[in-house]
Amino acid sequence: MFDPVSIVVAALIIMGLFFMIVGPIGLIRLPDLFTRAHASGKCDTLGQALILLGLIVYEGFTFDAVKLLLLIIFLYIMSPTATHAIVRAAHILKYHAWKPGEERE
Amino acid sequence: MIDLFTVTGLVLICTIFLCLFRVIIGPGACNRLIAANTIGTKIILLLVLVGYIYGRNLFLDIALAYAMINFLATLAIAKYLEKGCIC
């Protein structure tokens, strides 16, 4: 269990897991939509990248590692784009942006 | 190493319930859509982890397909919210 490869894999996965936990906490605590979009969009992208990178290190040089790399690259493009589309729709629908001192939604 | 994947999967399931809270409570449609998109990304990771726990390589392809479908669904709903029609 304590050979260097599995230590690197465990470290990467635990770091990815940390970002995966911080994302939803930000999604719940933050006052309005635009701040929540920051929390969920960014934490998800980095969290999945770290966890899948850990799996690539665990997998080594096989065809599955290439699939995982494709998944990471696709999610790197997908997550920010999807979050941008949602926030753009919210901006057009004139969602109220929270200002300090106001009541949170 | 397999039990590390199991623990990661269980923690991911707990974070999905946190996002589910925002899906139910979220004041507007866009709040719910962001939470649903987050849940989708987490499900992709769960698929890959379950694939590794049970040693089946097919789950990677399923995760790739699910990532694409999740992306298209989020874009279509965002466009519907914005314009009122998708076409």
CSV table of N, CA and C in Angstrom, one decimal, chain A residues 1 5-7 9-10 13-14 17 19-21 23-25 27-30 32-33 36-37 40-41 44-45 47-48 51-52 55-56 58-59 64-65 67-68 70-71 74-75 77-79 81-83 85-90 92-93 95 104-105, chain B residues 1-5 7-9 11-12 15-19 21-22 26-42 44-45 48-49 52 57-58 60-61 63-71 74-75 77-79 81-83:
chain,number,residue,atom,x,y,z
A,1,MET,N,0.8,-1.2,0.0
A,1,MET,CA,0.0,0.0,0.0
A,1,MET,C,0.9,1.3,0.0
A,5,VAL,N,3.7,5.1,-6.0
A,5,VAL,CA,2.6,5.3,-6.9
A,5,VAL,C,1.3,5.5,-6.2
A,6,SER,N,1.0,4.6,-5.2
A,6,SER,CA,-0.3,4.7,-4.6
A,6,SER,C,-0.4,5.9,-3.7
A,7,ILE,N,0.8,6.4,-3.2
A,7,ILE,CA,0.7,7.6,-2.4
A,7,ILE,C,0.4,8.8,-3.2
A,9,VAL,N,-1.4,8.6,-6.0
A,9,VAL,CA,-2.8,8.5,-6.4
A,9,VAL,C,-3.7,8.9,-5.3
A,10,ALA,N,-3.4,8.4,-4.0
A,10,ALA,CA,-4.2,8.8,-2.9
A,10,ALA,C,-4.2,10.3,-2.7
A,13,ILE,N,-6.4,12.0,-5.3
A,13,ILE,CA,-7.8,11.8,-5.2
A,13,ILE,C,-8.3,12.6,-4.0
A,14,ILE,N,-7.5,12.6,-2.9
A,14,ILE,CA,-8.0,13.3,-1.7
A,14,ILE,C,-8.1,14.8,-2.0
A,17,LEU,N,-11.1,15.4,-4.0
A,17,LEU,CA,-12.3,15.2,-3.1
A,17,LEU,C,-12.6,16.5,-2.3
A,19,PHE,N,-12.0,19.5,-3.2
A,19,PHE,CA,-12.7,20.5,-4.1
A,19,PHE,C,-14.1,20.1,-4.3
A,20,MET,N,-14.3,18.8,-4.4
A,20,MET,CA,-15.7,18.3,-4.7
A,20,MET,C,-16.6,18.6,-3.5
A,21,ILE,N,-16.0,18.7,-2.3
A,21,ILE,CA,-16.9,19.0,-1.1
A,21,ILE,C,-17.1,20.5,-1.0
A,23,GLY,N,-17.3,22.7,-3.3
A,23,GLY,CA,-18.2,23.3,-4.3
A,23,GLY,C,-19.7,23.3,-3.8
A,24,PRO,N,-20.3,22.2,-3.4
A,24,PRO,CA,-21.7,22.3,-2.9
A,24,PRO,C,-21.8,23.2,-1.7
A,25,ILE,N,-20.8,23.2,-0.8
A,25,ILE,CA,-21.0,24.1,0.4
A,25,ILE,C,-21.1,25.5,-0.1
A,27,LEU,N,-22.3,26.4,-2.9
A,27,LEU,CA,-23.5,26.4,-3.6
A,27,LEU,C,-24.7,26.7,-2.6
A,28,ILE,N,-24.5,26.3,-1.4
A,28,ILE,CA,-25.6,26.4,-0.4
A,28,ILE,C,-25.5,27.8,0.3
A,29,ARG,N,-24.2,28.1,0.7
A,29,ARG,CA,-24.1,29.2,1.6
A,29,ARG,C,-24.1,30.6,0.9
A,30,LEU,N,-23.7,30.6,-0.4
A,30,LEU,CA,-23.5,32.0,-1.0
A,30,LEU,C,-24.9,32.6,-1.3
A,32,ASP,N,-26.3,34.8,-3.7
A,32,ASP,CA,-27.2,34.9,-4.9
A,32,ASP,C,-26.6,34.0,-6.0
A,33,LEU,N,-27.3,34.0,-7.2
A,33,LEU,CA,-27.0,33.1,-8.3
A,33,LEU,C,-25.5,33.3,-8.8
A,36,ARG,N,-23.0,31.9,-6.6
A,36,ARG,CA,-23.0,30.4,-6.6
A,36,ARG,C,-22.4,29.8,-7.8
A,37,ALA,N,-22.6,30.5,-9.0
A,37,ALA,CA,-22.1,30.0,-10.2
A,37,ALA,C,-20.5,29.9,-10.1
A,40,SER,N,-19.7,26.7,-7.9
A,40,SER,CA,-19.9,25.3,-8.4
A,40,SER,C,-19.1,25.1,-9.7
A,41,GLY,N,-19.0,26.1,-10.5
A,41,GLY,CA,-18.4,25.9,-11.8
A,41,GLY,C,-16.9,25.6,-11.6
A,44,ASP,N,-16.0,22.3,-9.4
A,44,ASP,CA,-16.2,21.1,-10.1
A,44,ASP,C,-15.1,20.7,-11.1
A,45,THR,N,-14.8,21.8,-11.9
A,45,THR,CA,-13.8,21.5,-12.9
A,45,THR,C,-12.5,21.0,-12.4
A,47,GLY,N,-11.9,19.8,-9.3
A,47,GLY,CA,-12.1,18.5,-8.5
A,47,GLY,C,-12.1,17.3,-9.4
A,48,GLN,N,-12.8,17.4,-10.5
A,48,GLN,CA,-12.9,16.2,-11.4
A,48,GLN,C,-11.5,16.0,-12.1
A,51,ILE,N,-9.2,14.2,-9.5
A,51,ILE,CA,-9.6,12.8,-9.3
A,51,ILE,C,-9.3,12.0,-10.5
A,52,LEU,N,-9.6,12.5,-11.7
A,52,LEU,CA,-9.3,11.7,-12.9
A,52,LEU,C,-7.8,11.6,-13.1
A,55,LEU,N,-6.6,8.8,-11.1
A,55,LEU,CA,-6.9,7.5,-11.8
A,55,LEU,C,-6.0,7.2,-12.9
A,56,ILE,N,-5.6,8.3,-13.6
A,56,ILE,CA,-4.7,8.0,-14.8
A,56,ILE,C,-3.3,7.5,-14.2
A,58,TYR,N,-2.9,5.9,-11.5
A,58,TYR,CA,-3.2,4.6,-11.0
A,58,TYR,C,-3.2,3.6,-12.2
A,59,GLU,N,-3.7,4.1,-13.3
A,59,GLU,CA,-3.9,3.2,-14.5
A,59,GLU,C,-2.6,2.9,-15.2
A,64,ASP,N,-7.1,2.9,-21.5
A,64,ASP,CA,-8.1,3.5,-20.6
A,64,ASP,C,-7.6,4.9,-20.1
A,65,ALA,N,-6.3,5.0,-19.9
A,65,ALA,CA,-5.7,6.3,-19.5
A,65,ALA,C,-6.0,7.4,-20.5
A,67,LYS,N,-8.6,7.4,-22.5
A,67,LYS,CA,-10.0,7.8,-22.4
A,67,LYS,C,-10.2,8.7,-21.3
A,68,LEU,N,-9.5,8.5,-20.1
A,68,LEU,CA,-9.6,9.4,-19.0
A,68,LEU,C,-9.1,10.8,-19.3
A,70,LEU,N,-9.1,12.1,-22.3
A,70,LEU,CA,-10.2,12.7,-23.1
A,70,LEU,C,-11.3,13.3,-22.3
A,71,LEU,N,-11.6,12.5,-21.2
A,71,LEU,CA,-12.7,12.9,-20.4
A,71,LEU,C,-12.3,14.2,-19.6
A,74,PHE,N,-12.4,17.1,-22.1
A,74,PHE,CA,-13.8,17.5,-22.5
A,74,PHE,C,-14.5,18.2,-21.3
A,75,LEU,N,-14.3,17.7,-20.1
A,75,LEU,CA,-14.9,18.4,-18.9
A,75,LEU,C,-14.3,19.7,-18.7
A,77,ILE,N,-13.5,21.8,-21.0
A,77,ILE,CA,-14.2,22.7,-21.9
A,77,ILE,C,-15.7,22.8,-21.6
A,78,MET,N,-16.3,21.7,-21.1
A,78,MET,CA,-17.7,21.7,-20.9
A,78,MET,C,-18.1,22.5,-19.7
A,79,SER,N,-17.5,22.3,-18.6
A,79,SER,CA,-18.0,22.9,-17.3
A,79,SER,C,-18.1,24.4,-17.4
A,81,THR,N,-18.2,26.3,-20.0
A,81,THR,CA,-19.1,26.7,-21.0
A,81,THR,C,-20.6,26.6,-20.5
A,82,ALA,N,-20.9,25.5,-19.9
A,82,ALA,CA,-22.3,25.3,-19.4
A,82,ALA,C,-22.6,26.4,-18.3
A,83,THR,N,-21.6,26.6,-17.4
A,83,THR,CA,-21.9,27.6,-16.4
A,83,THR,C,-22.1,29.0,-17.0
A,85,ALA,N,-23.3,29.6,-20.0
A,85,ALA,CA,-24.6,29.7,-20.7
A,85,ALA,C,-25.7,29.9,-19.6
A,86,ILE,N,-25.6,29.3,-18.5
A,86,ILE,CA,-26.6,29.5,-17.5
A,86,ILE,C,-26.6,30.9,-16.9
A,87,VAL,N,-25.4,31.4,-16.7
A,87,VAL,CA,-25.3,32.8,-16.1
A,87,VAL,C,-25.7,33.8,-17.1
A,88,ARG,N,-25.5,33.5,-18.4
A,88,ARG,CA,-25.9,34.5,-19.4
A,88,ARG,C,-27.4,34.5,-19.5
A,89,ALA,N,-28.0,33.3,-19.4
A,89,ALA,CA,-29.5,33.3,-19.4
A,89,ALA,C,-30.0,34.1,-18.2
A,90,ALA,N,-29.4,33.9,-17.0
A,90,ALA,CA,-29.8,34.5,-15.8
A,90,ALA,C,-29.7,36.0,-16.0
A,92,ILE,N,-29.8,37.8,-18.7
A,92,ILE,CA,-30.8,38.3,-19.6
A,92,ILE,C,-32.2,38.3,-19.0
A,93,LEU,N,-32.4,37.3,-18.0
A,93,LEU,CA,-33.7,37.3,-17.3
A,93,LEU,C,-33.7,38.3,-16.2
A,95,TYR,N,-31.8,38.6,-13.4
A,95,TYR,CA,-31.7,38.2,-12.0
A,95,TYR,C,-31.1,39.2,-11.2
A,104,ARG,N,-30.0,37.9,1.9
A,104,ARG,CA,-29.6,36.9,0.9
A,104,ARG,C,-30.8,36.1,0.4
A,105,GLU,N,-30.8,35.7,-0.9
A,105,GLU,CA,-31.9,35.0,-1.4
A,105,GLU,C,-32.1,33.6,-0.8
B,1,MET,N,-6.3,0.0,-2.4
B,1,MET,CA,-6.6,1.1,-3.3
B,1,MET,C,-8.1,1.1,-3.6
B,2,ILE,N,-8.7,-0.1,-3.7
B,2,ILE,CA,-10.1,-0.1,-4.1
B,2,ILE,C,-10.9,0.5,-3.0
B,3,ASP,N,-10.6,0.3,-1.8
B,3,ASP,CA,-11.5,0.9,-0.7
B,3,ASP,C,-11.3,2.4,-0.7
B,4,LEU,N,-10.2,3.0,-1.2
B,4,LEU,CA,-10.1,4.5,-1.4
B,4,LEU,C,-11.1,4.9,-2.4
B,5,PHE,N,-11.3,4.2,-3.5
B,5,PHE,CA,-12.3,4.5,-4.5
B,5,PHE,C,-13.7,4.5,-3.9
B,7,VAL,N,-14.6,4.8,-0.7
B,7,VAL,CA,-14.8,6.0,0.2
B,7,VAL,C,-15.1,7.2,-0.6
B,8,THR,N,-14.3,7.4,-1.7
B,8,THR,CA,-14.5,8.6,-2.5
B,8,THR,C,-15.9,8.6,-3.1
B,9,GLY,N,-16.3,7.5,-3.6
B,9,GLY,CA,-17.7,7.4,-4.1
B,9,GLY,C,-18.7,7.7,-3.1
B,11,VAL,N,-18.4,9.6,-0.4
B,11,VAL,CA,-18.4,11.1,-0.1
B,11,VAL,C,-19.0,11.8,-1.3
B,12,LEU,N,-18.8,11.4,-2.5
B,12,LEU,CA,-19.4,12.1,-3.6
B,12,LEU,C,-20.9,12.0,-3.5
B,15,THR,N,-22.1,14.6,-1.2
B,15,THR,CA,-22.1,16.0,-1.8
B,15,THR,C,-23.3,16.1,-2.8
B,16,ILE,N,-23.7,15.0,-3.4
B,16,ILE,CA,-24.8,15.1,-4.3
B,16,ILE,C,-26.1,15.5,-3.5
B,17,PHE,N,-26.2,15.0,-2.3
B,17,PHE,CA,-27.4,15.4,-1.5
B,17,PHE,C,-27.3,16.9,-1.1
B,18,LEU,N,-26.1,17.4,-0.9
B,18,LEU,CA,-26.0,18.8,-0.7
B,18,LEU,C,-26.5,19.6,-1.9
B,19,CYS,N,-26.1,19.2,-3.1
B,19,CYS,CA,-26.5,19.9,-4.3
B,19,CYS,C,-28.0,19.8,-4.4
B,21,PHE,N,-30.1,19.8,-2.2
B,21,PHE,CA,-30.8,20.8,-1.4
B,21,PHE,C,-31.0,22.1,-2.2
B,22,ARG,N,-30.0,22.5,-3.0
B,22,ARG,CA,-30.1,23.7,-3.8
B,22,ARG,C,-31.1,23.5,-4.9
B,26,GLY,N,-33.7,26.2,-4.5
B,26,GLY,CA,-33.3,27.3,-5.3
B,26,GLY,C,-34.4,28.2,-5.7
B,27,PRO,N,-34.2,29.6,-5.5
B,27,PRO,CA,-35.3,30.5,-5.8
B,27,PRO,C,-35.8,30.4,-7.3
B,28,GLY,N,-34.9,30.3,-8.2
B,28,GLY,CA,-35.4,30.4,-9.6
B,28,GLY,C,-34.9,29.2,-10.4
B,29,ALA,N,-35.2,29.2,-11.7
B,29,ALA,CA,-34.9,28.1,-12.5
B,29,ALA,C,-33.4,28.0,-12.7
B,30,CYS,N,-32.7,29.2,-12.8
B,30,CYS,CA,-31.3,29.1,-13.1
B,30,CYS,C,-30.5,28.6,-11.9
B,31,ASN,N,-31.0,28.9,-10.7
B,31,ASN,CA,-30.3,28.3,-9.5
B,31,ASN,C,-30.4,26.8,-9.6
B,32,ARG,N,-31.6,26.3,-10.0
B,32,ARG,CA,-31.8,24.8,-10.0
B,32,ARG,C,-30.9,24.2,-11.1
B,33,LEU,N,-30.8,25.0,-12.2
B,33,LEU,CA,-30.0,24.4,-13.4
B,33,LEU,C,-28.5,24.3,-13.0
B,34,ILE,N,-28.0,25.3,-12.3
B,34,ILE,CA,-26.6,25.2,-11.9
B,34,ILE,C,-26.4,24.0,-11.0
B,35,ALA,N,-27.3,23.8,-10.0
B,35,ALA,CA,-27.2,22.7,-9.1
B,35,ALA,C,-27.3,21.4,-9.9
B,36,ALA,N,-28.2,21.3,-10.9
B,36,ALA,CA,-28.3,20.1,-11.7
B,36,ALA,C,-27.1,19.8,-12.5
B,37,ASN,N,-26.5,20.9,-13.0
B,37,ASN,CA,-25.2,20.7,-13.8
B,37,ASN,C,-24.1,20.1,-12.9
B,38,THR,N,-24.1,20.7,-11.6
B,38,THR,CA,-23.1,20.2,-10.7
B,38,THR,C,-23.3,18.7,-10.4
B,39,ILE,N,-24.6,18.3,-10.2
B,39,ILE,CA,-24.9,16.9,-9.9
B,39,ILE,C,-24.4,16.1,-11.1
B,40,GLY,N,-24.6,16.6,-12.3
B,40,GLY,CA,-24.2,15.8,-13.5
B,40,GLY,C,-22.7,15.5,-13.5
B,41,THR,N,-21.9,16.5,-13.2
B,41,THR,CA,-20.5,16.3,-13.2
B,41,THR,C,-20.1,15.3,-12.1
B,42,LYS,N,-20.8,15.4,-11.0
B,42,LYS,CA,-20.5,14.4,-9.9
B,42,LYS,C,-20.8,13.0,-10.3
B,44,ILE,N,-20.7,11.8,-13.3
B,44,ILE,CA,-19.7,11.3,-14.2
B,44,ILE,C,-18.6,10.7,-13.4
B,45,LEU,N,-18.2,11.4,-12.4
B,45,LEU,CA,-17.1,10.9,-11.5
B,45,LEU,C,-17.5,9.6,-10.9
B,48,VAL,N,-17.1,6.7,-13.3
B,48,VAL,CA,-15.7,6.2,-13.5
B,48,VAL,C,-15.3,5.4,-12.3
B,49,LEU,N,-15.6,5.9,-11.1
B,49,LEU,CA,-15.1,5.2,-9.8
B,49,LEU,C,-15.8,3.9,-9.7
B,52,TYR,N,-14.1,1.5,-11.8
B,52,TYR,CA,-12.8,1.0,-11.3
B,52,TYR,C,-13.0,0.0,-10.2
B,57,ASN,N,-14.2,-1.9,-17.7
B,57,ASN,CA,-13.6,-0.8,-18.4
B,57,ASN,C,-14.7,-0.1,-19.2
B,58,LEU,N,-15.9,-0.7,-19.4
B,58,LEU,CA,-16.9,-0.1,-20.2
B,58,LEU,C,-17.4,1.2,-19.6
B,60,LEU,N,-16.0,3.7,-18.5
B,60,LEU,CA,-15.4,5.0,-19.0
B,60,LEU,C,-16.1,5.5,-20.2
B,61,ASP,N,-16.5,4.6,-21.1
B,61,ASP,CA,-17.3,5.1,-22.3
B,61,ASP,C,-18.6,5.6,-21.9
B,63,ALA,N,-19.3,7.0,-19.1
B,63,ALA,CA,-19.0,8.3,-18.4
B,63,ALA,C,-18.8,9.4,-19.5
B,64,LEU,N,-18.1,9.0,-20.6
B,64,LEU,CA,-17.9,10.0,-21.7
B,64,LEU,C,-19.2,10.4,-22.3
B,65,ALA,N,-20.1,9.3,-22.6
B,65,ALA,CA,-21.4,9.6,-23.2
B,65,ALA,C,-22.2,10.5,-22.3
B,66,TYR,N,-22.2,10.1,-21.0
B,66,TYR,CA,-23.0,10.9,-20.1
B,66,TYR,C,-22.6,12.3,-20.0
B,67,ALA,N,-21.2,12.6,-20.1
B,67,ALA,CA,-20.7,13.9,-20.0
B,67,ALA,C,-21.3,14.8,-21.2
B,68,MET,N,-21.3,14.1,-22.4
B,68,MET,CA,-21.8,14.9,-23.5
B,68,MET,C,-23.3,15.2,-23.4
B,69,ILE,N,-24.0,14.2,-22.9
B,69,ILE,CA,-25.5,14.4,-22.8
B,69,ILE,C,-25.8,15.4,-21.8
B,70,ASN,N,-25.0,15.4,-20.7
B,70,ASN,CA,-25.2,16.4,-19.6
B,70,ASN,C,-24.9,17.8,-20.1
B,71,PHE,N,-23.9,17.9,-21.0
B,71,PHE,CA,-23.5,19.2,-21.5
B,71,PHE,C,-24.6,19.7,-22.4
B,74,THR,N,-27.8,20.8,-20.4
B,74,THR,CA,-27.6,22.1,-19.7
B,74,THR,C,-27.7,23.3,-20.7
B,75,LEU,N,-27.1,23.1,-21.9
B,75,LEU,CA,-27.1,24.2,-22.9
B,75,LEU,C,-28.6,24.4,-23.4
B,77,ILE,N,-31.4,23.7,-21.9
B,77,ILE,CA,-32.3,24.3,-20.9
B,77,ILE,C,-31.9,25.8,-20.7
B,78,ALA,N,-30.6,26.1,-20.8
B,78,ALA,CA,-30.2,27.5,-20.6
B,78,ALA,C,-30.8,28.3,-21.8
B,79,LYS,N,-30.7,27.8,-23.0
B,79,LYS,CA,-31.3,28.5,-24.1
B,79,LYS,C,-32.8,28.6,-24.0
B,81,LEU,N,-34.5,28.8,-21.3
B,81,LEU,CA,-34.8,29.8,-20.2
B,81,LEU,C,-34.7,31.2,-20.8
B,82,GLU,N,-33.6,31.3,-21.7
B,82,GLU,CA,-33.3,32.7,-22.2
B,82,GLU,C,-34.3,33.1,-23.3
B,83,LYS,N,-34.6,32.2,-24.2
B,83,LYS,CA,-35.3,32.6,-25.4
B,83,LYS,C,-36.8,32.1,-25.4
